[in-house]
Tab-separated table of C-alpha atoms in Angstrom:
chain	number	residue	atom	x	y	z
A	1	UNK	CA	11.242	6.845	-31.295
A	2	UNK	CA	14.370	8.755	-31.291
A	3	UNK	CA	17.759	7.298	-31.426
A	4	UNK	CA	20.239	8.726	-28.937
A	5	UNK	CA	22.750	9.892	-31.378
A	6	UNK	CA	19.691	11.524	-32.798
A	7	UNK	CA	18.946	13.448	-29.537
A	8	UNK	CA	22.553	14.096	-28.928
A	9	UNK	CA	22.580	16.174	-32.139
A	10	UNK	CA	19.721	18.040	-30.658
A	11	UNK	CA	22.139	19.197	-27.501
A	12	UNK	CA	25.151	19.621	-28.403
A	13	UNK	CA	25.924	21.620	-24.929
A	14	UNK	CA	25.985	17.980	-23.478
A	15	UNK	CA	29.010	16.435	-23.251
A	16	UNK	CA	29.211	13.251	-24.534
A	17	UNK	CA	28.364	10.325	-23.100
A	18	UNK	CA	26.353	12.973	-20.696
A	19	UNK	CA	23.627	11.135	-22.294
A	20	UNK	CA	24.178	7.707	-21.575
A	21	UNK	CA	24.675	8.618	-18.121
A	22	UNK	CA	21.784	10.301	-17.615
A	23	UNK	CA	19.654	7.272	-19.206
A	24	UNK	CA	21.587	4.371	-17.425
A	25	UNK	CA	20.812	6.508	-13.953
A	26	UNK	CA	17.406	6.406	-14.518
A	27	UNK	CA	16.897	10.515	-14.889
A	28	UNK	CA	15.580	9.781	-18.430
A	29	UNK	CA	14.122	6.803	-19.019
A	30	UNK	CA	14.779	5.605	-22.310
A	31	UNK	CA	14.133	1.532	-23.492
A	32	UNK	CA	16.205	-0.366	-25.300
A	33	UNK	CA	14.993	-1.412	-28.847
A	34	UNK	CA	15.646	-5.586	-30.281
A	35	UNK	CA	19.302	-4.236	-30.610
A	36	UNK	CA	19.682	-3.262	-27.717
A	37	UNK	CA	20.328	0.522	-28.544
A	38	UNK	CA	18.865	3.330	-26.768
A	39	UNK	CA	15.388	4.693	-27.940
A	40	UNK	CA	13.867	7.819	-26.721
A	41	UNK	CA	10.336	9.210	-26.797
A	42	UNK	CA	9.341	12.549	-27.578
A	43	UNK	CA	8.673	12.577	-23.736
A	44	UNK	CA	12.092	11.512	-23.235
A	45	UNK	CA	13.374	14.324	-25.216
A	46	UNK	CA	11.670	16.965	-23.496
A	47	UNK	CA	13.045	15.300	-20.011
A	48	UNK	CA	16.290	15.640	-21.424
A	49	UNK	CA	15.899	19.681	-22.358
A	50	UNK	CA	14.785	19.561	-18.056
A	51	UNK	CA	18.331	18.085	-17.514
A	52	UNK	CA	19.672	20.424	-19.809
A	53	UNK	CA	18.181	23.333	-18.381
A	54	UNK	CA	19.228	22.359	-15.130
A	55	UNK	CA	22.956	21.221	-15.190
A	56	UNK	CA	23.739	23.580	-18.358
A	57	UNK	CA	21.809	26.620	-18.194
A	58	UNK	CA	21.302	26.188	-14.057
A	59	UNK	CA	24.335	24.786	-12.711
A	60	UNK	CA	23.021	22.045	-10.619
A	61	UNK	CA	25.336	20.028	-9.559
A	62	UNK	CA	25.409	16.429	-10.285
A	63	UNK	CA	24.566	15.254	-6.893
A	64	UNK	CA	21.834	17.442	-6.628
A	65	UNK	CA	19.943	16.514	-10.034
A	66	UNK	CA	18.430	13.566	-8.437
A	67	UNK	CA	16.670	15.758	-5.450
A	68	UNK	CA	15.429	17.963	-7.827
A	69	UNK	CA	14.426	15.610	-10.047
A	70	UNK	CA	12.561	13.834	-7.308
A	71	UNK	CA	11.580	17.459	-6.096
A	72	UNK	CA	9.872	18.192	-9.484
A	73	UNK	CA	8.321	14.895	-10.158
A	74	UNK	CA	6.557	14.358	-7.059
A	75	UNK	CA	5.240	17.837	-7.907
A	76	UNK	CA	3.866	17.114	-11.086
A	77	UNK	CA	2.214	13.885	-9.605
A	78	UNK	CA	0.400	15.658	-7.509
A	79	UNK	CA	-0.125	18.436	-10.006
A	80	UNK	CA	-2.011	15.281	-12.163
A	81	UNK	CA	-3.433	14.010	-9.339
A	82	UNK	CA	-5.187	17.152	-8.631
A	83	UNK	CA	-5.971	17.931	-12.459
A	84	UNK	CA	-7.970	14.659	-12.107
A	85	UNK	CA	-9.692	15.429	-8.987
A	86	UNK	CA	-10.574	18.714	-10.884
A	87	UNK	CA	-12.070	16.921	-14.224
A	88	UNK	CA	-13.693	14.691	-12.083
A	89	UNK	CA	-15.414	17.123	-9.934
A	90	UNK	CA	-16.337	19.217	-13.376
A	91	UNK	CA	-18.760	16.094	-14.073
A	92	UNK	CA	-20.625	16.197	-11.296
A	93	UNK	CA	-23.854	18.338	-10.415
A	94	UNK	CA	-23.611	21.936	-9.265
A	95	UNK	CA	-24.930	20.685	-6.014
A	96	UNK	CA	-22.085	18.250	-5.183
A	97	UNK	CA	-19.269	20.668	-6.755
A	98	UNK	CA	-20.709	22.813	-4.385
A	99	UNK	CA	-20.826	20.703	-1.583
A	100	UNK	CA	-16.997	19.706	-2.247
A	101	UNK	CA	-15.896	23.246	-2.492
A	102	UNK	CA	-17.618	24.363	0.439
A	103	UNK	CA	-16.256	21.038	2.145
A	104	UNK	CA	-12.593	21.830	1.283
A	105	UNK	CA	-12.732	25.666	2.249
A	106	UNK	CA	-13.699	24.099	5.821
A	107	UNK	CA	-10.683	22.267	5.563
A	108	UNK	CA	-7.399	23.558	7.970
A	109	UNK	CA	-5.204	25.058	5.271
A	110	UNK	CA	-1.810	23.935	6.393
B	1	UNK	CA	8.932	41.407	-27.475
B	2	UNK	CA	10.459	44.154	-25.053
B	3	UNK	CA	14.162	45.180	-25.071
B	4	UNK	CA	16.259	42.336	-24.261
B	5	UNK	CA	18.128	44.114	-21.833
B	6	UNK	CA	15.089	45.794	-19.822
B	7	UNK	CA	13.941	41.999	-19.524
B	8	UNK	CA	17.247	40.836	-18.190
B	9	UNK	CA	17.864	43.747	-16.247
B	10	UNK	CA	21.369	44.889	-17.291
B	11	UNK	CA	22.864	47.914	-19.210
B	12	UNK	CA	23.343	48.151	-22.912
B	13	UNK	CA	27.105	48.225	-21.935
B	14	UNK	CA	26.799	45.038	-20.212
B	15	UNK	CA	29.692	41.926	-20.191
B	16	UNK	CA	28.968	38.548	-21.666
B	17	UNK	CA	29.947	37.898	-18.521
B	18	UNK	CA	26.803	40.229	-16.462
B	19	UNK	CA	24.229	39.150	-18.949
B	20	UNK	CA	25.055	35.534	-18.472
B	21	UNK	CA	24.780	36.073	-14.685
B	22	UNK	CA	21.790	38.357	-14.488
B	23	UNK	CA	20.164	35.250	-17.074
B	24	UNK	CA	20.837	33.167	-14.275
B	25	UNK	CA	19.224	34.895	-11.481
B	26	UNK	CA	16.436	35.757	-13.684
B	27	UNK	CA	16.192	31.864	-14.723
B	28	UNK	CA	16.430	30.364	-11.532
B	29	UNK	CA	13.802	32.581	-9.945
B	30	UNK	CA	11.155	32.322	-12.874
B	31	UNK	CA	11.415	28.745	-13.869
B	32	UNK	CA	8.187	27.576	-14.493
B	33	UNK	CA	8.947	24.407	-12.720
B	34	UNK	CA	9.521	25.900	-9.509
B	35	UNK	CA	6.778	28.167	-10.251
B	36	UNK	CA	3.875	26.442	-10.607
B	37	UNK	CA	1.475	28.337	-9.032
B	38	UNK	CA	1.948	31.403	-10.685
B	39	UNK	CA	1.158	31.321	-14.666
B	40	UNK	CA	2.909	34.385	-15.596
B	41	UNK	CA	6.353	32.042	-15.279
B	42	UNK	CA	6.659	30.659	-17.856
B	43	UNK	CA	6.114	33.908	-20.279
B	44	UNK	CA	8.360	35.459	-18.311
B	45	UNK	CA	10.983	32.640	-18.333
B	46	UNK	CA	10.281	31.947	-22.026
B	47	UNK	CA	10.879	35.848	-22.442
B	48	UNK	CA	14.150	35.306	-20.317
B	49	UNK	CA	15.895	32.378	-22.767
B	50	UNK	CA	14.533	34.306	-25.469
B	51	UNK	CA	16.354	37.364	-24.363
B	52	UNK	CA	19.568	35.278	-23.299
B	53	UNK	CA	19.519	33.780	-26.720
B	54	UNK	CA	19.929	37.159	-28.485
B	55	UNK	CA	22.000	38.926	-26.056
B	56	UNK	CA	24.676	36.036	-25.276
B	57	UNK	CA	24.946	35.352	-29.260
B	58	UNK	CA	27.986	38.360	-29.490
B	59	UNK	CA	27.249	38.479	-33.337
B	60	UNK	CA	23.530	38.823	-33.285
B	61	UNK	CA	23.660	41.016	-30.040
B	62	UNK	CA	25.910	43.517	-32.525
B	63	UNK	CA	23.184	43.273	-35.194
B	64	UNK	CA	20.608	44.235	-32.697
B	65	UNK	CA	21.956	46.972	-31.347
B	66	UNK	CA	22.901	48.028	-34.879
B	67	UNK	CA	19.270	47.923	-34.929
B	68	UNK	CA	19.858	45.398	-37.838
B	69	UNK	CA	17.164	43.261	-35.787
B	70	UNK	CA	14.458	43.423	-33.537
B	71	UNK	CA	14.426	41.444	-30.427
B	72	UNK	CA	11.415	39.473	-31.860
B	73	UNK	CA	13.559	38.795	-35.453
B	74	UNK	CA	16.129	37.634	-33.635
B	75	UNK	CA	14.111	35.511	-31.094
B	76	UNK	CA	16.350	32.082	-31.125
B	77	UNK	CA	14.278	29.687	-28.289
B	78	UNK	CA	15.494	26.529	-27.618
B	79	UNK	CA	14.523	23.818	-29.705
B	80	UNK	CA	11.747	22.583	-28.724
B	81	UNK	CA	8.414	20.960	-29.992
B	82	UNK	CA	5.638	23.907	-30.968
B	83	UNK	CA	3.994	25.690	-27.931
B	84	UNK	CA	6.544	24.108	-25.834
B	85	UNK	CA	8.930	26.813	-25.351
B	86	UNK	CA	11.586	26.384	-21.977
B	87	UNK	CA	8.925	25.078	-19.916
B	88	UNK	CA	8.245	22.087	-22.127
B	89	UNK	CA	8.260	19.096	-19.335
B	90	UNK	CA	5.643	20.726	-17.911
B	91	UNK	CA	3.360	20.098	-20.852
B	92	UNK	CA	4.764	16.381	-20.750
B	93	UNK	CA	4.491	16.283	-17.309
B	94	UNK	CA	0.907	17.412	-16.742
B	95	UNK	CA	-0.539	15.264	-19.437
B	96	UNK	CA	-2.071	12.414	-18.792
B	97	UNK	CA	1.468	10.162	-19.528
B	98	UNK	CA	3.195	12.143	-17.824
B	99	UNK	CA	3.124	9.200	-15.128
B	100	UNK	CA	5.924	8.181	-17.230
B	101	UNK	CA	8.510	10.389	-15.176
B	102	UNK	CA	5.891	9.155	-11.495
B	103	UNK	CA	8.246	9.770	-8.559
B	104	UNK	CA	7.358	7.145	-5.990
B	105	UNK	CA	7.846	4.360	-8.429
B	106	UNK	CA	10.726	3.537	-11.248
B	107	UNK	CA	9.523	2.146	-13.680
B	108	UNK	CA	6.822	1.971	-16.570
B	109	UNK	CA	3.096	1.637	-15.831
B	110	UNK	CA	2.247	4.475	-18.057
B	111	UNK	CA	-1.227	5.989	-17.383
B	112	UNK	CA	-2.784	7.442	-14.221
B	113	UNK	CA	-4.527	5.036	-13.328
B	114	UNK	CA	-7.967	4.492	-10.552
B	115	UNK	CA	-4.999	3.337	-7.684
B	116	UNK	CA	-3.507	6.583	-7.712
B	117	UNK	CA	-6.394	8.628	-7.538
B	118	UNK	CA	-7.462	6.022	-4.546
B	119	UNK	CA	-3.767	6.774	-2.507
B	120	UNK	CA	-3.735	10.592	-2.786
B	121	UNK	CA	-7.588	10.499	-1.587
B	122	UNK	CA	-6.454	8.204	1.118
B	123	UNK	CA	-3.544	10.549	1.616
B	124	UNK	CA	-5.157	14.029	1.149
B	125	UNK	CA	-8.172	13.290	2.709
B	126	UNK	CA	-7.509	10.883	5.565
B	127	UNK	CA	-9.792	8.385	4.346
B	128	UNK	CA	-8.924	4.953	3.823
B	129	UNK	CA	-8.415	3.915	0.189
B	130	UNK	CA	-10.948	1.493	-1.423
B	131	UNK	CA	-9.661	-1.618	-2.650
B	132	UNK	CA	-12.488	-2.544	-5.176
B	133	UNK	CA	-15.537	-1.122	-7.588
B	134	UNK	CA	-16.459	1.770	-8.550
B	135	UNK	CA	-15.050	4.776	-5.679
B	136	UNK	CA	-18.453	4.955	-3.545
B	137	UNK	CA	-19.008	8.660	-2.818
B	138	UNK	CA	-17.482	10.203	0.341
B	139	UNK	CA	-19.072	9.792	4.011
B	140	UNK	CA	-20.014	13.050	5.614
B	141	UNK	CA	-19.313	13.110	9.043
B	142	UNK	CA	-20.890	15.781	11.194
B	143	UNK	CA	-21.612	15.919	15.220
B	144	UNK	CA	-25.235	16.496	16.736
B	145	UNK	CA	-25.780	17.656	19.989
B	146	UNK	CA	-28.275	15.940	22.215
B	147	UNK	CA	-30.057	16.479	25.745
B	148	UNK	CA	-29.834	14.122	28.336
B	149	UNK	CA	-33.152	12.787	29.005
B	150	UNK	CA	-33.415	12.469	24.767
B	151	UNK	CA	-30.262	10.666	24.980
B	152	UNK	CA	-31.259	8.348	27.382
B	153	UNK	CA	-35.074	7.867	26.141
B	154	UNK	CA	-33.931	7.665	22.885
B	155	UNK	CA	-35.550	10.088	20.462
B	156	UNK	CA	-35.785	11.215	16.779
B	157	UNK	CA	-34.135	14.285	15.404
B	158	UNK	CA	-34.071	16.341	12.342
B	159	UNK	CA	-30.913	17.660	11.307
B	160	UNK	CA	-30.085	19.831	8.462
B	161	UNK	CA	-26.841	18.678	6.283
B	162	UNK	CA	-24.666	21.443	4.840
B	163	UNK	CA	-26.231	21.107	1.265
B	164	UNK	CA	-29.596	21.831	2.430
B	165	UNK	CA	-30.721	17.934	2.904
B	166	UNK	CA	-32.808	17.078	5.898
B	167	UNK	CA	-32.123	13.855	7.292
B	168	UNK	CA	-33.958	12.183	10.402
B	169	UNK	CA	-31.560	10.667	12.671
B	170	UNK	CA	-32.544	8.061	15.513
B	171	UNK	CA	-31.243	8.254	18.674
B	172	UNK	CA	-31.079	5.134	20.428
B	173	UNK	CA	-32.233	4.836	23.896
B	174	UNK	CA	-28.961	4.608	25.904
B	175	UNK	CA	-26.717	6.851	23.525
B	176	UNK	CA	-23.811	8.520	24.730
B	177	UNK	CA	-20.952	11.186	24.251
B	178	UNK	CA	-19.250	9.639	21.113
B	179	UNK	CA	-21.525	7.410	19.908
B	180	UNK	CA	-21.387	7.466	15.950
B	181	UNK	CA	-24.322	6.652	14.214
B	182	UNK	CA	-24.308	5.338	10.716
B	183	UNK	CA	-26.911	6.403	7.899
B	184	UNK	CA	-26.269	4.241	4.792
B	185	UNK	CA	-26.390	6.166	1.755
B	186	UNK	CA	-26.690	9.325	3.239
B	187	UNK	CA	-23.265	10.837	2.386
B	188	UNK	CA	-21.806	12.248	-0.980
B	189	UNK	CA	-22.953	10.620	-4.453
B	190	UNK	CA	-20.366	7.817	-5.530
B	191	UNK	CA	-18.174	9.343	-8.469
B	192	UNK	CA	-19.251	7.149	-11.323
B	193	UNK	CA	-21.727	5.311	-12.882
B	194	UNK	CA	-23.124	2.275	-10.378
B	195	UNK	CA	-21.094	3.812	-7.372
B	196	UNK	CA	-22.914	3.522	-4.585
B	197	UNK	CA	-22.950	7.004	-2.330
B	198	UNK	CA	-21.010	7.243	1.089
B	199	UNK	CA	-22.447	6.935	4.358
B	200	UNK	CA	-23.468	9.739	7.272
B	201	UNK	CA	-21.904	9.923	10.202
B	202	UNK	CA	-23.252	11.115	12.940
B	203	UNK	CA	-21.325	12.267	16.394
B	204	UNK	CA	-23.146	12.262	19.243
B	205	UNK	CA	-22.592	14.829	21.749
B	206	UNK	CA	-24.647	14.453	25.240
B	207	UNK	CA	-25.245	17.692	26.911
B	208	UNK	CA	-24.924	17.524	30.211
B	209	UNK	CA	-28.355	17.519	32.417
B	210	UNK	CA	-29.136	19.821	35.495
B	211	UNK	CA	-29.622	17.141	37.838
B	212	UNK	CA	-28.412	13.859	36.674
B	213	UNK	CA	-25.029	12.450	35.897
B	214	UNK	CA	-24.327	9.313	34.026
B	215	UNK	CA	-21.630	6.920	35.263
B	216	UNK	CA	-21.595	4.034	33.010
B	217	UNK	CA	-24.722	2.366	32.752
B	218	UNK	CA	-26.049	4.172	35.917
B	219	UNK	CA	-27.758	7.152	36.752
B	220	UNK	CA	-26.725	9.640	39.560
B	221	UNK	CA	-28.714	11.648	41.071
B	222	UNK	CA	-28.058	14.574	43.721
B	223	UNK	CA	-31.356	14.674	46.015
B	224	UNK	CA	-32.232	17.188	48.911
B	225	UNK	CA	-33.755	16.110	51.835
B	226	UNK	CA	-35.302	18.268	54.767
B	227	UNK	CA	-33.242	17.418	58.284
B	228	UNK	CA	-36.614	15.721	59.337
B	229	UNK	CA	-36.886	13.484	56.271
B	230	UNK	CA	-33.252	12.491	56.806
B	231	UNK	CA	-33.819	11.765	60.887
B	232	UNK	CA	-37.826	10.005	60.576
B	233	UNK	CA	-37.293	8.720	56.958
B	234	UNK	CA	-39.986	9.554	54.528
B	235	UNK	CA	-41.315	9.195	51.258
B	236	UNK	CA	-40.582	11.223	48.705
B	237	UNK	CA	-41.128	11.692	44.618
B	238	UNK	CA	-37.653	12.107	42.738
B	239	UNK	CA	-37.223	12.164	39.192
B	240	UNK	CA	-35.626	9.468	36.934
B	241	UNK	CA	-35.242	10.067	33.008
B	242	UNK	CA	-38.481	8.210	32.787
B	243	UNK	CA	-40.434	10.075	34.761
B	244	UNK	CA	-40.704	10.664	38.670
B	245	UNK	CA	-41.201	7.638	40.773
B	246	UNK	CA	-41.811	6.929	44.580
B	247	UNK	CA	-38.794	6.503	46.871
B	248	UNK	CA	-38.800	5.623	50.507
B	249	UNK	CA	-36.135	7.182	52.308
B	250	UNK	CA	-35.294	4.666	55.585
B	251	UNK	CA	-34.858	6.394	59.041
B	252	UNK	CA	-31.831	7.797	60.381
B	253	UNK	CA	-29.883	8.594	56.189
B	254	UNK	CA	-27.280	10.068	56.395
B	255	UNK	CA	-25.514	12.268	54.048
B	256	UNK	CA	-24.271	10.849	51.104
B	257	UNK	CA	-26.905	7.641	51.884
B	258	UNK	CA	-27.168	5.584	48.583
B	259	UNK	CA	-30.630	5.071	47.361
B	260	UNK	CA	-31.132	2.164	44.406
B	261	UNK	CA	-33.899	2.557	42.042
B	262	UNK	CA	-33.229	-0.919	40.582
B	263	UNK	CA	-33.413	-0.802	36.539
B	264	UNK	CA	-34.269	2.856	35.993
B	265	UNK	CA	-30.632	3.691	35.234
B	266	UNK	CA	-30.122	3.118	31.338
B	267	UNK	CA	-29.774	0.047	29.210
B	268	UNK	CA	-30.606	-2.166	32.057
B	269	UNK	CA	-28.393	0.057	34.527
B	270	UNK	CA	-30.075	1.448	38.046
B	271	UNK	CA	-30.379	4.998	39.142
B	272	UNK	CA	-28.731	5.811	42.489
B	273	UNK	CA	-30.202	8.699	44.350
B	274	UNK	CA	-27.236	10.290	47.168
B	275	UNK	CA	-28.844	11.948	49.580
B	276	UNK	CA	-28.010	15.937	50.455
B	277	UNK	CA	-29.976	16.686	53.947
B	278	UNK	CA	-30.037	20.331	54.651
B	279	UNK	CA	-30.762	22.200	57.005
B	280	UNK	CA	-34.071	24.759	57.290
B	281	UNK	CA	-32.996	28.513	55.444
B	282	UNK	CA	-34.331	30.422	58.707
B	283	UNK	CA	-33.838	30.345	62.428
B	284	UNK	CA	-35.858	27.365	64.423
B	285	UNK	CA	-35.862	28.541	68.149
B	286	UNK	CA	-37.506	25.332	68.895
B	287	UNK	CA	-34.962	22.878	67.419
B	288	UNK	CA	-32.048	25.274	68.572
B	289	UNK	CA	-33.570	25.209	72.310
B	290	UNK	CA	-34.207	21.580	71.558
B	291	UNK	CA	-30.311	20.434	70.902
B	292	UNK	CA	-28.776	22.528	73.599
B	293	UNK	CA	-30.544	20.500	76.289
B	294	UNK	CA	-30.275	17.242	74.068
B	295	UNK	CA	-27.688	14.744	75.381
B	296	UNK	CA	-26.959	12.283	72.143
B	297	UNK	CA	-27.110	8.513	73.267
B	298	UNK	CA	-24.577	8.464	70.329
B	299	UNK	CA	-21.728	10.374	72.220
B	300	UNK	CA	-18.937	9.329	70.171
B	301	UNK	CA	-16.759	11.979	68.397
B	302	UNK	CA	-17.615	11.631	64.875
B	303	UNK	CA	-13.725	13.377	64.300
B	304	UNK	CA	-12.100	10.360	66.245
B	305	UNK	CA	-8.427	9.621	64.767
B	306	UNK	CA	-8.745	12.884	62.484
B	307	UNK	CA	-6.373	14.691	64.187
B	308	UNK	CA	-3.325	12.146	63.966
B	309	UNK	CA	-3.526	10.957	60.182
């Protein structure tokens, strides 16, 4: 667990306070330790490079960041959600992966 | 690494201010977040920062093209954790915690769990999602066509699924267009270990028969009947989807004269047989020479009140 003072080292693009923001808006979502300080994963850290990348490097706009944000993490969810449908369907005979495949080629594509 | 500036597209006499821009363009287009379907993004982002870093860096851009350094010696990337390069969240994000950052739901329940594999099936597949146990394999659903009379006899058929199984499928006596029939078991293997395998569903389609209709429960039946039969009544065979039975047709039918054959219809239903007199194919002198000196006790107009509706 990373402190936040710790992660703003890591940045110093970001303004401070940037940070906080970011946390208390629920775009990186840090918990609070005993002491009620800020505590980041290495997870969290990486989510905060994303923000970076996008209001620094990218120039999204503030009000934007949460569409985008939204826009990105539904993706990913189904990204996982299809990553398990895939590891799943590894595990199971050549007859039914074949049967599935053949099933979803049927499938209308749009 | 390739020349810094070939990769961002810009002149060796480039501003801070045209690299910076042409980084942006380049970024925007080839972030691998936005990208995900095409794995070349993120090399070609990651070679992006990477030339970015160099070239927006005024001190180590000089030393480069001093030739002091090579574009890989002077590769800066963003911090990040090994492997991770710009596109880091989406090794977070992919892994199994990344339901972490989960978009439907604030919050903290960690892992993917057995409910969200259930909703997305649900949602991706139109299928309802299964509360309980282990996920019990999919049901195949597939449509067999059917004649009439083995529709309404009721029959066995052998169907071939997709994967090669044969399956014998009863059709009740009585079925109809749309009738789904259910074969326990029958459908895709369950998923796990103990999960029971999904159901087939079969879709019956009635095709339609030459001579008889089916209006609910009943049987219709279209019969022909010679001018005489119609006039001095007769009897006559006509089929029903059991076989052909005897039917008396009274004296004096006209056209369109319901017959009931009580209880040969299906599932307890009748047939009706509507009768269709016509008329001989080739001249009859006699009955010609007959009706032009014929006077019809009958003499009423069988147009009466026609003409004023």
């Amino acid at each position: 667990m990373i402190t936040l003072d710790a992660v703003a080292a890591r940045f110093p693009e970001v303004a401070p306070g940037e940070l906080a923001l970011w946390i208390e808006r629920r775009w990186v979502r840090a918990e609070r330790d005993p002491d009620d300080a800020w505590r980041l994963t290495e997870m969290d850290v990486a989510r905060v490079r994303l923000l970076v990348e996008l209001r620094v490097t990218l120039e999204v706009t503030e009000e934007l960041i949460p569409v985008v944000l939204s826009l990105i993490d539904q993706l990913y969810d189904a990204r996982r959600s299809v990553r398990a449908i895939l590891a799943a369907l590894d595990e199971q005979p050549a007859a039914v992966r074949a049967a599935v495949l053949d099933a979803a080629r049927r499938q209308p594509s749009d | 690494m390739d020349d810094p500036y070939e990769i961002l597209g810009v002149s060796r006499t480039a501003s801070a201010e045209e690299i910076r821009n042409a980084y942006r363009r380049l970024a925007k287009r080839w972030h691998p977040d936005t990208n995900p379907d095409k794995p070349e993004a993120e090399a070609r982002f990651k070679a992006i920062s990477a030339a970015y870093a160099l070239l927006s860096d005024s001190e180590q851009r000089a030393r480069f093209d001093r030739g002091e350094i090579d574009a890989t010696g002077a590769e800066r990337a963003p911090p990040s954790r090994p492997g991770g390069g710009a596109g880091g969240w989406r090794d977070w994000a992919e892994a199994s915690g990344g339901a972490r950052y989960r978009s439907s739901r604030g919050g903290f329940e960690g892992q993917f769990d057995e409910s969200d594999l259930e909703d997305f099936l649900a949602r991706a597949f139109g299928g309802a999602a299964r509360a309980r146990g282990p996920a019990r394999g999919a049901d195949l659903r597939f449509s067999l066509q059917v004649s009439f009379l083995d529709a309404a006899r009721g029959a066995s058929h052998q169907v071939t699924l997709p994967d090669g199984r044969t399956l014998r499928v009863a059709i009740p006596k009585g079925a109809e267009t749309g009738t789904v029939l259910r074969l326990p078991g029958q459908g895709m293997p369950g998923g796990a270990e103990g999960a029971p395998p999904g159901d087939a569903l079969v879709v019956l389609e009635v095709e339609p028969h030459r001579f008889f209709r089916r209006e609910g429960d009943d049987v219709l039946l279209d019969l022909p009947v010679t001018l005489k039969e119609a006039v001095l009544g007769a009897r006559v065979e006509v089929p029903t989807v059991d076989g052909p039975v005897t039917l008396t047709i009274p004296p004096r039918s006209a056209e369109g004269t319901r017959l009931r054959l009580r209880g040969r219809g299906m599932n307890g239903g009748h047939q009706y047989v509507v009768l269709k007199p016509v008329l001989p194919a080739g001249p009859e002198p006699e009955l010609e020479e007959f009706l032009k000196r014929w006077t019809p006790r009958d003499a009423s107009d069988p147009r009466a009140g026609m003409l004023s509706p």
